[in-house]
mmCIF file of C-alpha atoms and ligand atoms in Angstrom:
data_model
loop_
_atom_site.group_PDB
_atom_site.id
_atom_site.type_symbol
_atom_site.label_atom_id
_atom_site.label_comp_id
_atom_site.label_asym_id
_atom_site.label_seq_id
_atom_site.Cartn_x
_atom_site.Cartn_y
_atom_site.Cartn_z
ATOM 1 C CA MET G 714 22.752 16.170 -7.089
ATOM 2 C CA THR G 715 21.352 13.938 -4.786
ATOM 3 C CA HIS G 716 21.497 10.445 -5.924
ATOM 4 C CA HIS G 717 19.489 7.252 -5.141
ATOM 5 C CA HIS G 718 20.013 3.711 -5.855
ATOM 6 C CA ILE G 719 16.454 2.065 -5.990
ATOM 7 C CA ALA G 720 15.534 -1.779 -6.389
ATOM 8 C CA LEU G 721 13.111 -2.622 -9.186
ATOM 9 C CA ILE G 722 10.830 -5.530 -8.569
ATOM 10 C CA PRO G 723 8.417 -5.736 -11.427
ATOM 11 C CA GLY G 724 6.921 -9.018 -10.589
ATOM 12 C CA ASP G 725 3.992 -10.565 -12.477
ATOM 13 C CA GLY G 726 1.107 -9.633 -14.730
ATOM 14 C CA ILE G 727 0.471 -5.698 -14.826
ATOM 15 C CA GLY G 728 3.245 -5.316 -12.257
ATOM 16 C CA ALA G 729 5.689 -5.320 -15.118
ATOM 17 C CA GLU G 730 3.477 -3.080 -17.175
ATOM 18 C CA VAL G 731 2.866 -0.376 -14.600
ATOM 19 C CA LEU G 732 6.287 -0.036 -12.916
ATOM 20 C CA PRO G 733 8.245 1.433 -16.438
ATOM 21 C CA SER G 734 5.662 4.155 -16.149
ATOM 22 C CA ALA G 735 6.692 4.920 -12.785
ATOM 23 C CA ARG G 736 10.406 4.945 -13.655
ATOM 24 C CA GLN G 737 9.653 7.195 -16.551
ATOM 25 C CA VAL G 738 7.872 9.588 -14.211
ATOM 26 C CA LEU G 739 10.797 9.457 -11.814
ATOM 27 C CA GLU G 740 13.531 10.248 -14.445
ATOM 28 C CA ALA G 741 11.458 13.239 -15.657
ATOM 29 C CA VAL G 742 10.701 14.977 -12.332
ATOM 30 C CA GLY G 743 14.287 14.096 -11.216
ATOM 31 C CA ALA G 744 15.931 15.718 -14.100
ATOM 32 C CA ARG G 745 13.825 19.007 -12.913
ATOM 33 C CA HIS G 746 14.931 18.713 -9.336
ATOM 34 C CA GLY G 747 18.478 17.575 -9.469
ATOM 35 C CA ILE G 748 17.701 14.042 -8.273
ATOM 36 C CA GLY G 749 19.639 11.049 -9.824
ATOM 37 C CA PHE G 750 18.505 7.676 -9.618
ATOM 38 C CA SER G 751 20.355 4.212 -10.649
ATOM 39 C CA TYR G 752 18.513 1.077 -10.345
ATOM 40 C CA THR G 753 18.908 -2.545 -9.929
ATOM 41 C CA SER G 754 15.982 -4.952 -11.463
ATOM 42 C CA TYR G 755 15.141 -8.230 -9.804
ATOM 43 C CA ASP G 756 13.106 -11.053 -11.622
ATOM 44 C CA TRP G 757 11.600 -12.123 -8.619
ATOM 45 C CA SER G 758 8.243 -13.391 -9.486
ATOM 46 C CA CYS G 759 5.740 -16.286 -9.815
ATOM 47 C CA GLU G 760 7.622 -17.050 -12.981
ATOM 48 C CA ARG G 761 10.854 -17.306 -11.300
ATOM 49 C CA TYR G 762 9.035 -19.684 -8.676
ATOM 50 C CA VAL G 763 7.899 -22.035 -11.556
ATOM 51 C CA ARG G 764 11.342 -22.011 -13.028
ATOM 52 C CA GLU G 765 13.645 -22.173 -9.770
ATOM 53 C CA GLY G 766 10.980 -23.037 -6.834
ATOM 54 C CA ALA G 767 11.277 -20.012 -4.935
ATOM 55 C CA MET G 768 9.946 -16.418 -5.454
ATOM 56 C CA MET G 769 13.240 -15.017 -4.570
ATOM 57 C CA PRO G 770 16.636 -16.126 -3.687
ATOM 58 C CA VAL G 771 17.569 -17.306 -0.035
ATOM 59 C CA ASP G 772 19.771 -14.072 0.233
ATOM 60 C CA GLY G 773 17.198 -11.938 -1.358
ATOM 61 C CA LEU G 774 16.777 -9.471 1.550
ATOM 62 C CA ASP G 775 20.418 -9.134 1.759
ATOM 63 C CA GLN G 776 20.742 -8.233 -1.817
ATOM 64 C CA LEU G 777 17.906 -5.340 -1.268
ATOM 65 C CA ARG G 778 19.412 -4.137 2.283
ATOM 66 C CA ASP G 779 21.945 -1.379 0.923
ATOM 67 C CA LYS G 780 19.305 0.199 -1.418
ATOM 68 C CA ASP G 781 17.542 3.415 -0.744
ATOM 69 C CA ALA G 782 14.102 2.175 -1.527
ATOM 70 C CA ILE G 783 12.185 -0.539 -3.233
ATOM 71 C CA LEU G 784 9.711 -0.018 -5.933
ATOM 72 C CA LEU G 785 7.488 -2.931 -6.689
ATOM 73 C CA GLY G 786 4.831 -3.902 -9.090
ATOM 74 C CA ALA G 787 2.620 -6.697 -7.954
ATOM 75 C CA VAL G 788 3.137 -10.459 -7.526
ATOM 76 C CA GLY G 789 0.348 -13.289 -8.178
ATOM 77 C CA HIS G 790 -0.089 -15.729 -11.079
ATOM 78 C CA PRO G 791 -3.270 -18.088 -11.728
ATOM 79 C CA GLY G 792 -1.634 -21.573 -11.045
ATOM 80 C CA VAL G 793 0.784 -20.639 -8.221
ATOM 81 C CA PRO G 794 -1.242 -20.221 -5.024
ATOM 82 C CA ASP G 795 -1.538 -16.866 -3.666
ATOM 83 C CA HIS G 796 -0.149 -17.646 -0.199
ATOM 84 C CA VAL G 797 2.938 -18.877 -1.783
ATOM 85 C CA SER G 798 3.510 -15.635 -3.773
ATOM 86 C CA LEU G 799 2.614 -13.482 -0.926
ATOM 87 C CA TRP G 800 4.664 -15.235 1.503
ATOM 88 C CA GLY G 801 7.454 -15.762 -0.668
ATOM 89 C CA LEU G 802 8.116 -12.112 -1.455
ATOM 90 C CA LEU G 803 6.132 -9.299 0.006
ATOM 91 C CA ILE G 804 5.430 -10.447 3.565
ATOM 92 C CA PRO G 805 9.281 -11.719 4.039
ATOM 93 C CA ILE G 806 10.360 -8.071 2.834
ATOM 94 C CA ARG G 807 7.530 -6.066 4.898
ATOM 95 C CA ARG G 808 8.698 -8.114 7.917
ATOM 96 C CA GLY G 809 12.348 -8.438 7.571
ATOM 97 C CA PHE G 810 12.698 -4.761 6.778
ATOM 98 C CA ARG G 811 10.410 -3.764 9.759
ATOM 99 C CA GLN G 812 8.153 -1.792 7.162
ATOM 100 C CA TYR G 813 5.627 -1.723 10.225
ATOM 101 C CA VAL G 814 3.426 1.106 8.633
ATOM 102 C CA ASN G 815 1.491 0.856 5.698
ATOM 103 C CA LEU G 816 0.398 4.139 4.395
ATOM 104 C CA ARG G 817 -2.871 4.430 1.583
ATOM 105 C CA PRO G 818 -3.802 7.651 0.818
ATOM 106 C CA VAL G 819 -7.158 7.570 -1.097
ATOM 107 C CA ARG G 820 -8.338 10.713 -3.121
ATOM 108 C CA VAL G 821 -11.351 11.741 -5.409
ATOM 109 C CA PHE G 822 -9.760 13.458 -8.026
ATOM 110 C CA GLU G 823 -11.722 16.178 -10.037
ATOM 111 C CA GLY G 824 -12.629 14.605 -13.373
ATOM 112 C CA VAL G 825 -12.857 11.029 -11.877
ATOM 113 C CA GLU G 826 -16.148 9.737 -11.323
ATOM 114 C CA SER G 827 -16.893 7.699 -8.174
ATOM 115 C CA PRO G 828 -19.369 4.780 -8.200
ATOM 116 C CA MET G 829 -20.490 6.665 -5.179
ATOM 117 C CA ARG G 830 -22.765 9.838 -5.391
ATOM 118 C CA GLY G 831 -21.594 11.082 -2.225
ATOM 119 C CA ALA G 832 -17.866 10.963 -2.971
ATOM 120 C CA VAL G 833 -16.963 14.608 -4.397
ATOM 121 C CA ALA G 834 -13.548 15.485 -5.733
ATOM 122 C CA GLY G 835 -11.858 17.976 -3.183
ATOM 123 C CA GLU G 836 -13.892 16.571 -0.196
ATOM 124 C CA VAL G 837 -12.719 12.740 0.049
ATOM 125 C CA GLU G 838 -8.973 12.920 0.792
ATOM 126 C CA LEU G 839 -8.296 10.463 3.571
ATOM 127 C CA VAL G 840 -5.333 8.190 4.380
ATOM 128 C CA VAL G 841 -5.609 4.465 5.807
ATOM 129 C CA VAL G 842 -2.836 3.756 8.348
ATOM 130 C CA ARG G 843 -2.726 -0.063 8.217
ATOM 131 C CA GLU G 844 -0.524 -2.052 10.857
ATOM 132 C CA ASN G 845 1.711 -4.380 8.298
ATOM 133 C CA VAL G 846 3.539 -7.004 10.406
ATOM 134 C CA GLU G 847 1.753 -8.325 13.062
ATOM 135 C CA GLY G 848 -2.006 -8.572 13.962
ATOM 136 C CA GLU G 849 -4.309 -11.002 12.129
ATOM 137 C CA TYR G 850 -1.459 -12.077 9.577
ATOM 138 C CA SER G 851 0.526 -14.202 11.908
ATOM 139 C CA GLU G 852 2.541 -16.922 11.518
ATOM 140 C CA ILE G 853 1.415 -18.567 14.390
ATOM 141 C CA GLY G 854 -1.109 -21.659 14.175
ATOM 142 C CA GLY G 855 -1.039 -24.659 12.193
ATOM 143 C CA ARG G 856 -3.105 -27.699 10.897
ATOM 144 C CA LEU G 857 -3.968 -30.880 12.636
ATOM 145 C CA ASN G 858 -5.456 -34.497 11.815
ATOM 146 C CA ARG G 859 -4.878 -33.606 7.905
ATOM 147 C CA GLY G 860 -7.104 -35.578 5.735
ATOM 148 C CA PHE G 861 -9.416 -37.019 8.758
ATOM 149 C CA PRO G 862 -12.995 -35.872 9.456
ATOM 150 C CA GLU G 863 -11.580 -33.957 12.562
ATOM 151 C CA GLU G 864 -9.217 -32.008 10.469
ATOM 152 C CA MET G 865 -8.506 -28.589 11.951
ATOM 153 C CA ALA G 866 -7.033 -25.018 11.352
ATOM 154 C CA VAL G 867 -5.830 -22.719 13.975
ATOM 155 C CA GLN G 868 -4.584 -19.072 13.397
ATOM 156 C CA GLU G 869 -3.577 -17.075 16.219
ATOM 157 C CA ALA G 870 -3.900 -13.018 16.046
ATOM 158 C CA VAL G 871 -0.808 -11.406 17.726
ATOM 159 C CA PHE G 872 -1.058 -7.899 18.853
ATOM 160 C CA THR G 873 1.778 -6.496 20.697
ATOM 161 C CA ARG G 874 1.742 -3.468 22.649
ATOM 162 C CA ALA G 875 5.301 -2.340 21.013
ATOM 163 C CA GLY G 876 3.589 -3.118 17.424
ATOM 164 C CA VAL G 877 0.239 -1.424 18.252
ATOM 165 C CA THR G 878 1.882 1.513 20.032
ATOM 166 C CA ARG G 879 4.219 2.612 17.200
ATOM 167 C CA VAL G 880 1.657 2.314 14.386
ATOM 168 C CA LEU G 881 -0.792 4.417 16.520
ATOM 169 C CA ASP G 882 1.744 6.926 17.359
ATOM 170 C CA TYR G 883 2.587 7.517 13.757
ATOM 171 C CA ALA G 884 -1.240 7.654 12.757
ATOM 172 C CA PHE G 885 -2.008 10.317 15.278
ATOM 173 C CA GLY G 886 1.291 12.021 14.424
ATOM 174 C CA LEU G 887 0.138 12.090 10.833
ATOM 175 C CA ALA G 888 -3.263 13.538 12.063
ATOM 176 C CA ALA G 889 -2.127 16.160 13.878
ATOM 177 C CA ARG G 890 0.515 17.186 10.906
ATOM 178 C CA ARG G 891 -2.890 17.378 8.423
ATOM 179 C CA GLY G 892 -4.682 19.154 11.244
ATOM 180 C CA GLY G 893 -7.302 16.492 10.659
ATOM 181 C CA ARG G 894 -8.913 13.748 13.021
ATOM 182 C CA LEU G 895 -8.489 9.982 13.422
ATOM 183 C CA THR G 896 -10.893 7.181 13.364
ATOM 184 C CA SER G 897 -9.826 3.750 14.620
ATOM 185 C CA ALA G 898 -11.368 0.594 13.056
ATOM 186 C CA THR G 899 -11.901 -1.878 15.710
ATOM 187 C CA LYS G 900 -14.373 -4.935 16.706
ATOM 188 C CA SER G 901 -13.933 -5.170 19.932
ATOM 189 C CA ASN G 902 -17.388 -6.307 20.530
ATOM 190 C CA GLY G 903 -17.045 -9.365 18.953
ATOM 191 C CA ILE G 904 -13.278 -10.037 18.994
ATOM 192 C CA VAL G 905 -12.572 -10.148 22.878
ATOM 193 C CA HIS G 906 -9.181 -10.373 23.334
ATOM 194 C CA THR G 907 -7.122 -8.502 20.863
ATOM 195 C CA LEU G 908 -9.392 -5.838 20.211
ATOM 196 C CA PRO G 909 -10.112 -4.627 23.506
ATOM 197 C CA PHE G 910 -6.467 -4.095 23.906
ATOM 198 C CA TRP G 911 -6.187 -2.402 20.693
ATOM 199 C CA ASP G 912 -8.970 0.219 21.714
ATOM 200 C CA GLU G 913 -6.910 0.545 25.174
ATOM 201 C CA LEU G 914 -4.091 1.735 23.193
ATOM 202 C CA VAL G 915 -5.770 3.687 20.981
ATOM 203 C CA ALA G 916 -7.007 5.455 24.001
ATOM 204 C CA GLU G 917 -3.575 5.655 25.506
ATOM 205 C CA ARG G 918 -1.982 7.161 22.561
ATOM 206 C CA GLY G 919 -4.999 9.600 21.885
ATOM 207 C CA ALA G 920 -4.225 11.011 25.619
ATOM 208 C CA ALA G 921 -0.824 11.431 24.464
ATOM 209 C CA HIS G 922 -1.741 13.612 21.176
ATOM 210 C CA PRO G 923 -4.483 15.832 22.903
ATOM 211 C CA GLU G 924 -4.117 17.933 19.617
ATOM 212 C CA VAL G 925 -6.072 15.229 17.793
ATOM 213 C CA ALA G 926 -9.832 14.602 17.685
ATOM 214 C CA TRP G 927 -10.346 10.692 17.243
ATOM 215 C CA ASP G 928 -13.110 8.322 17.718
ATOM 216 C CA GLN G 929 -13.540 4.751 16.948
ATOM 217 C CA GLU G 930 -15.948 2.784 14.766
ATOM 218 C CA HIS G 931 -16.619 -1.268 14.512
ATOM 219 C CA ILE G 932 -15.096 -2.560 11.101
ATOM 220 C CA ASP G 933 -18.620 -3.356 9.725
ATOM 221 C CA ALA G 934 -20.161 -0.022 10.387
ATOM 222 C CA LEU G 935 -17.057 1.788 9.270
ATOM 223 C CA ALA G 936 -17.028 -0.082 5.856
ATOM 224 C CA ALA G 937 -20.898 1.276 5.595
ATOM 225 C CA LYS G 938 -20.017 4.827 6.373
ATOM 226 C CA LEU G 939 -16.865 4.844 4.207
ATOM 227 C CA VAL G 940 -19.311 4.145 1.229
ATOM 228 C CA LEU G 941 -22.046 6.359 2.299
ATOM 229 C CA ALA G 942 -19.946 9.498 3.761
ATOM 230 C CA PRO G 943 -16.466 9.025 2.961
ATOM 231 C CA ALA G 944 -15.748 12.774 3.101
ATOM 232 C CA ARG G 945 -16.171 12.299 6.912
ATOM 233 C CA PHE G 946 -12.652 10.666 7.539
ATOM 234 C CA ASP G 947 -9.376 11.842 7.241
ATOM 235 C CA VAL G 948 -6.655 9.448 9.068
ATOM 236 C CA VAL G 949 -8.265 5.760 9.618
ATOM 237 C CA VAL G 950 -5.986 3.591 11.450
ATOM 238 C CA ALA G 951 -6.503 -0.181 11.404
ATOM 239 C CA SER G 952 -4.966 -3.621 12.069
ATOM 240 C CA ASN G 953 -3.332 -5.672 9.380
ATOM 241 C CA LEU G 954 -6.430 -7.316 8.285
ATOM 242 C CA PHE G 955 -8.854 -4.592 8.699
ATOM 243 C CA GLY G 956 -6.627 -1.888 7.030
ATOM 244 C CA ASP G 957 -6.116 -4.389 3.816
ATOM 245 C CA ILE G 958 -9.712 -4.626 3.358
ATOM 246 C CA LEU G 959 -10.646 -0.861 4.049
ATOM 247 C CA SER G 960 -8.029 0.467 1.731
ATOM 248 C CA ASP G 961 -9.305 -1.636 -1.035
ATOM 249 C CA LEU G 962 -12.596 -0.565 -0.432
ATOM 250 C CA ALA G 963 -11.754 3.227 -0.129
ATOM 251 C CA ALA G 964 -9.877 3.063 -3.337
ATOM 252 C CA ALA G 965 -12.766 1.601 -5.015
ATOM 253 C CA VAL G 966 -14.924 4.490 -3.691
ATOM 254 C CA ALA G 967 -12.322 6.737 -4.982
ATOM 255 C CA GLY G 968 -13.020 5.502 -8.501
ATOM 256 C CA SER G 969 -10.876 2.523 -9.172
ATOM 257 C CA ILE G 970 -8.375 -0.055 -7.439
ATOM 258 C CA GLY G 971 -5.901 0.992 -10.156
ATOM 259 C CA ILE G 972 -5.209 4.410 -8.736
ATOM 260 C CA ALA G 973 -4.360 3.505 -5.146
ATOM 261 C CA PRO G 974 -0.852 3.658 -4.072
ATOM 262 C CA ALA G 975 0.957 2.202 -0.814
ATOM 263 C CA ALA G 976 3.722 2.769 1.051
ATOM 264 C CA ASN G 977 5.580 0.350 3.639
ATOM 265 C CA LEU G 978 7.553 2.294 5.706
ATOM 266 C CA ASN G 979 10.185 1.669 8.067
ATOM 267 C CA LEU G 980 10.360 4.929 10.004
ATOM 268 C CA GLU G 981 13.559 4.284 11.745
ATOM 269 C CA ARG G 982 15.299 3.853 8.273
ATOM 270 C CA ASP G 983 17.339 0.964 9.382
ATOM 271 C CA PHE G 984 16.083 -0.743 6.274
ATOM 272 C CA PRO G 985 14.832 0.321 3.089
ATOM 273 C CA SER G 986 10.904 0.919 2.650
ATOM 274 C CA MET G 987 8.953 -0.401 -0.207
ATOM 275 C CA PHE G 988 6.376 1.533 -2.316
ATOM 276 C CA GLU G 989 3.746 -0.447 -4.537
ATOM 277 C CA PRO G 990 0.370 0.051 -5.817
ATOM 278 C CA VAL G 991 -2.517 -1.513 -3.759
ATOM 279 C CA HIS G 992 -3.521 -3.711 -6.806
ATOM 280 C CA GLY G 993 -2.431 -6.985 -7.546
ATOM 281 C CA SER G 994 -1.044 -8.509 -10.800
ATOM 282 C CA ALA G 995 -4.607 -8.471 -12.416
ATOM 283 C CA PRO G 996 -4.177 -11.725 -14.696
ATOM 284 C CA ASP G 997 -7.678 -10.571 -16.184
ATOM 285 C CA ILE G 998 -6.391 -7.776 -17.979
ATOM 286 C CA ALA G 999 -2.472 -8.705 -18.181
ATOM 287 C CA GLY G 1000 -0.188 -8.387 -21.163
ATOM 288 C CA ARG G 1001 -2.635 -5.843 -23.139
ATOM 289 C CA ASN G 1002 -1.104 -2.522 -22.006
ATOM 290 C CA VAL G 1003 -4.341 -1.089 -20.508
ATOM 291 C CA ALA G 1004 -3.598 -1.304 -16.909
ATOM 292 C CA ASN G 1005 -3.910 2.131 -15.101
ATOM 293 C CA PRO G 1006 -0.448 3.085 -14.489
ATOM 294 C CA VAL G 1007 -1.567 6.050 -11.591
ATOM 295 C CA GLY G 1008 -1.121 3.604 -8.509
ATOM 296 C CA SER G 1009 2.296 2.872 -9.287
ATOM 297 C CA ILE G 1010 3.315 6.594 -10.457
ATOM 298 C CA TRP G 1011 1.645 7.752 -7.099
ATOM 299 C CA SER G 1012 3.629 4.973 -5.335
ATOM 300 C CA ALA G 1013 6.919 6.539 -6.792
ATOM 301 C CA ALA G 1014 5.660 9.950 -5.521
ATOM 302 C CA MET G 1015 5.088 8.732 -2.079
ATOM 303 C CA MET G 1016 8.846 7.308 -2.534
ATOM 304 C CA LEU G 1017 10.137 10.730 -3.266
ATOM 305 C CA ASP G 1018 8.582 12.020 -0.278
ATOM 306 C CA HIS G 1019 10.210 9.584 2.134
ATOM 307 C CA LEU G 1020 13.575 10.315 0.393
ATOM 308 C CA GLY G 1021 13.259 13.788 1.161
ATOM 309 C CA HIS G 1022 11.862 15.409 -1.996
ATOM 310 C CA PRO G 1023 8.458 16.502 -1.297
ATOM 311 C CA GLU G 1024 8.266 19.226 -3.776
ATOM 312 C CA ALA G 1025 9.142 16.475 -6.418
ATOM 313 C CA ALA G 1026 6.534 14.367 -5.052
ATOM 314 C CA ARG G 1027 3.858 17.171 -5.366
ATOM 315 C CA ASP G 1028 4.849 17.643 -8.649
ATOM 316 C CA VAL G 1029 4.233 14.427 -9.765
ATOM 317 C CA THR G 1030 0.673 14.064 -7.790
ATOM 318 C CA ASP G 1031 -0.201 17.513 -9.315
ATOM 319 C CA ALA G 1032 0.587 15.789 -12.787
ATOM 320 C CA ILE G 1033 -1.939 12.842 -12.003
ATOM 321 C CA ALA G 1034 -4.473 15.420 -10.869
ATOM 322 C CA ALA G 1035 -3.957 17.467 -13.979
ATOM 323 C CA VAL G 1036 -4.521 14.410 -16.344
ATOM 324 C CA PHE G 1037 -7.701 13.926 -14.898
ATOM 325 C CA ALA G 1038 -8.702 17.380 -14.409
ATOM 326 C CA THR G 1039 -7.860 18.766 -17.802
ATOM 327 C CA THR G 1040 -7.977 16.066 -20.247
ATOM 328 C CA ASP G 1041 -10.035 12.918 -21.141
ATOM 329 C CA GLU G 1042 -7.140 10.420 -21.081
ATOM 330 C CA ARG G 1043 -8.505 7.285 -19.236
ATOM 331 C CA THR G 1044 -7.652 3.947 -18.900
ATOM 332 C CA PRO G 1045 -10.482 1.331 -19.370
ATOM 333 C CA ASP G 1046 -11.066 1.009 -15.717
ATOM 334 C CA LEU G 1047 -12.091 4.358 -15.602
ATOM 335 C CA GLY G 1048 -14.347 4.338 -18.577
ATOM 336 C CA GLY G 1049 -11.570 5.376 -21.297
ATOM 337 C CA SER G 1050 -9.913 3.502 -23.923
ATOM 338 C CA ALA G 1051 -6.219 4.982 -23.389
ATOM 339 C CA THR G 1052 -3.480 2.291 -23.237
ATOM 340 C CA THR G 1053 -1.055 2.485 -20.353
ATOM 341 C CA THR G 1054 1.601 3.993 -22.575
ATOM 342 C CA GLU G 1055 -0.737 6.684 -23.913
ATOM 343 C CA PHE G 1056 -1.884 7.645 -20.488
ATOM 344 C CA THR G 1057 1.819 7.694 -19.173
ATOM 345 C CA GLU G 1058 2.886 10.081 -22.210
ATOM 346 C CA LYS G 1059 -0.032 12.443 -21.360
ATOM 347 C CA LEU G 1060 1.041 12.515 -17.753
ATOM 348 C CA LEU G 1061 4.834 13.230 -18.701
ATOM 349 C CA GLU G 1062 3.836 16.040 -20.985
ATOM 350 C CA LEU G 1063 1.868 17.713 -18.158
ATOM 351 C CA LEU G 1064 4.596 17.145 -15.588
HETATM 352 P P1 LIG C 1925 -6.059 -7.184 -8.379
HETATM 353 O O1 LIG C 1925 -6.022 -5.996 -7.700
HETATM 354 O O2 LIG C 1925 -4.993 -7.985 -9.142
HETATM 355 O O3 LIG C 1925 -7.437 -7.220 -9.502
HETATM 356 C C1 LIG C 1925 -8.433 -6.681 -9.263
HETATM 357 C C2 LIG C 1925 -9.479 -6.316 -10.141
HETATM 358 O O4 LIG C 1925 -9.208 -4.943 -10.418
HETATM 359 C C3 LIG C 1925 -9.272 -7.059 -11.438
HETATM 360 O O5 LIG C 1925 -10.407 -7.069 -12.360
HETATM 361 C C4 LIG C 1925 -8.180 -6.076 -12.269
HETATM 362 O O6 LIG C 1925 -8.442 -6.250 -13.367
HETATM 363 C C5 LIG C 1925 -8.646 -4.622 -11.899
HETATM 364 N N1 LIG C 1925 -7.452 -3.787 -11.884
HETATM 365 C C6 LIG C 1925 -6.337 -3.825 -10.820
HETATM 366 N N2 LIG C 1925 -5.368 -2.897 -10.783
HETATM 367 C C7 LIG C 1925 -5.846 -2.503 -11.936
HETATM 368 C C8 LIG C 1925 -4.957 -1.600 -12.869
HETATM 369 N N3 LIG C 1925 -3.818 -0.969 -12.517
HETATM 370 N N4 LIG C 1925 -5.760 -0.766 -13.580
HETATM 371 C C9 LIG C 1925 -7.153 -1.810 -14.044
HETATM 372 N N5 LIG C 1925 -7.593 -2.573 -13.775
HETATM 373 C C10 LIG C 1925 -7.178 -2.940 -12.376
HETATM 374 O O7 LIG C 1925 -6.543 -8.284 -7.488
HETATM 375 P P2 LIG C 1925 -7.166 -9.841 -7.719
HETATM 376 O O8 LIG C 1925 -7.739 -10.153 -8.780
HETATM 377 O O9 LIG C 1925 -7.736 -10.195 -6.401
HETATM 378 O O10 LIG C 1925 -5.476 -10.618 -7.453
HETATM 379 C C11 LIG C 1925 -5.008 -10.986 -8.610
HETATM 380 C C12 LIG C 1925 -3.496 -11.741 -8.359
HETATM 381 O O11 LIG C 1925 -2.657 -10.343 -7.604
HETATM 382 C C13 LIG C 1925 -3.723 -12.627 -7.229
HETATM 383 O O12 LIG C 1925 -2.574 -13.554 -7.541
HETATM 384 C C14 LIG C 1925 -3.258 -12.109 -5.682
HETATM 385 O O13 LIG C 1925 -2.709 -12.954 -5.067
HETATM 386 C C15 LIG C 1925 -2.408 -10.775 -6.530
HETATM 387 N N6 LIG C 1925 -2.366 -9.850 -5.384
HETATM 388 C C16 LIG C 1925 -1.001 -9.185 -5.390
HETATM 389 C C17 LIG C 1925 -1.083 -7.876 -4.638
HETATM 390 C C18 LIG C 1925 0.641 -7.576 -4.609
HETATM 391 O O14 LIG C 1925 1.496 -7.846 -5.154
HETATM 392 N N7 LIG C 1925 0.524 -6.289 -3.748
HETATM 393 C C19 LIG C 1925 -2.087 -7.358 -3.902
HETATM 394 C C20 LIG C 1925 -3.207 -7.853 -4.288
HETATM 395 C C21 LIG C 1925 -3.480 -9.286 -4.842
HETATM 396 MG MG1 LIG C 1926 -4.917 -6.021 -0.219
#
């Protein structure tokens, strides 16, 4: 029996409501495949920030370091500025553990109606590969002349050859394994230093992966095309900011942001990788047991895959697909009236 020690960080709002669903699914699928899990839970959250002045303890990363993976719900609470919750927990984990690939699959499931007529089940199955530790989300910059009319803010985007190359190589490799094509998100017409550099590196890595057909699109046009013709895309590789925006957009095209999962991967496995739904803490629906748990459950499936259990992972994604295709169990974001608990129970029944 294989055994994994998982760090659980439920976080805030619906994060704490959807993470138990993921854990129940892990238990069920683990029992079938001979995979055992033990868990350590952490109360790191905005609630902790309000109580103790920090999202996580100073030695937070050290507490996580020896775990096999991290499963996170979501963080964010009205009253705590979003940059505090993000930079106090998520971003330090992503950066400190060199989780430089953020992988976000998007799929239109049979039985889930997309708001877009053109997005049909079986045709739309793409994955956004987002650079996760540098780019536009850099710590370089500052504020000057605070409070005066000439007050100013500067934030530098940072693109390194090593950082861009490793995420591109992952994306090209993924496209090769999927037998698919790759699209690079750029804006090298308007942003004249970093994105022409990005384009050069894409061409370089493209030449090193001759088996993959690739092209590039400016981010504005790409956003429109993802809405109008999502089936055209397979692997979309993007910088930190562009990938963040595109993956929410693509998730909405697939029916709801509540179903979208994400993996933050340290490919070298020097550190634990982190798995979390794309959505946030959704304070508007928190505490009512109506959140869609699919993003969290699918993230757990990505974790199984990363831990070397692709069959178990497939069982989970098949069960998600089966609930949508064969039942009318839906949470309110997908037009139904099922609670988080009811949806999870139905999924466990079909698993
Ligand atoms: P959000 O993703 O929390 O919510 C956006 C909209 O989608 C809301 O109407 C919400 O009800 C709905 N929604 C999201 N997930 C859902 C689910 N599983 N089931 C049903 N409906 C769902 O994004 P928002 O409102 O911009 O941010 C709320 C808080 O979450 C903020 O504090 C933000 O900073 C934080 N946040 C945290 C993230 C994380 O922890 N990874 C990611 C994004 C936002
Ligand atoms: Mg986002």
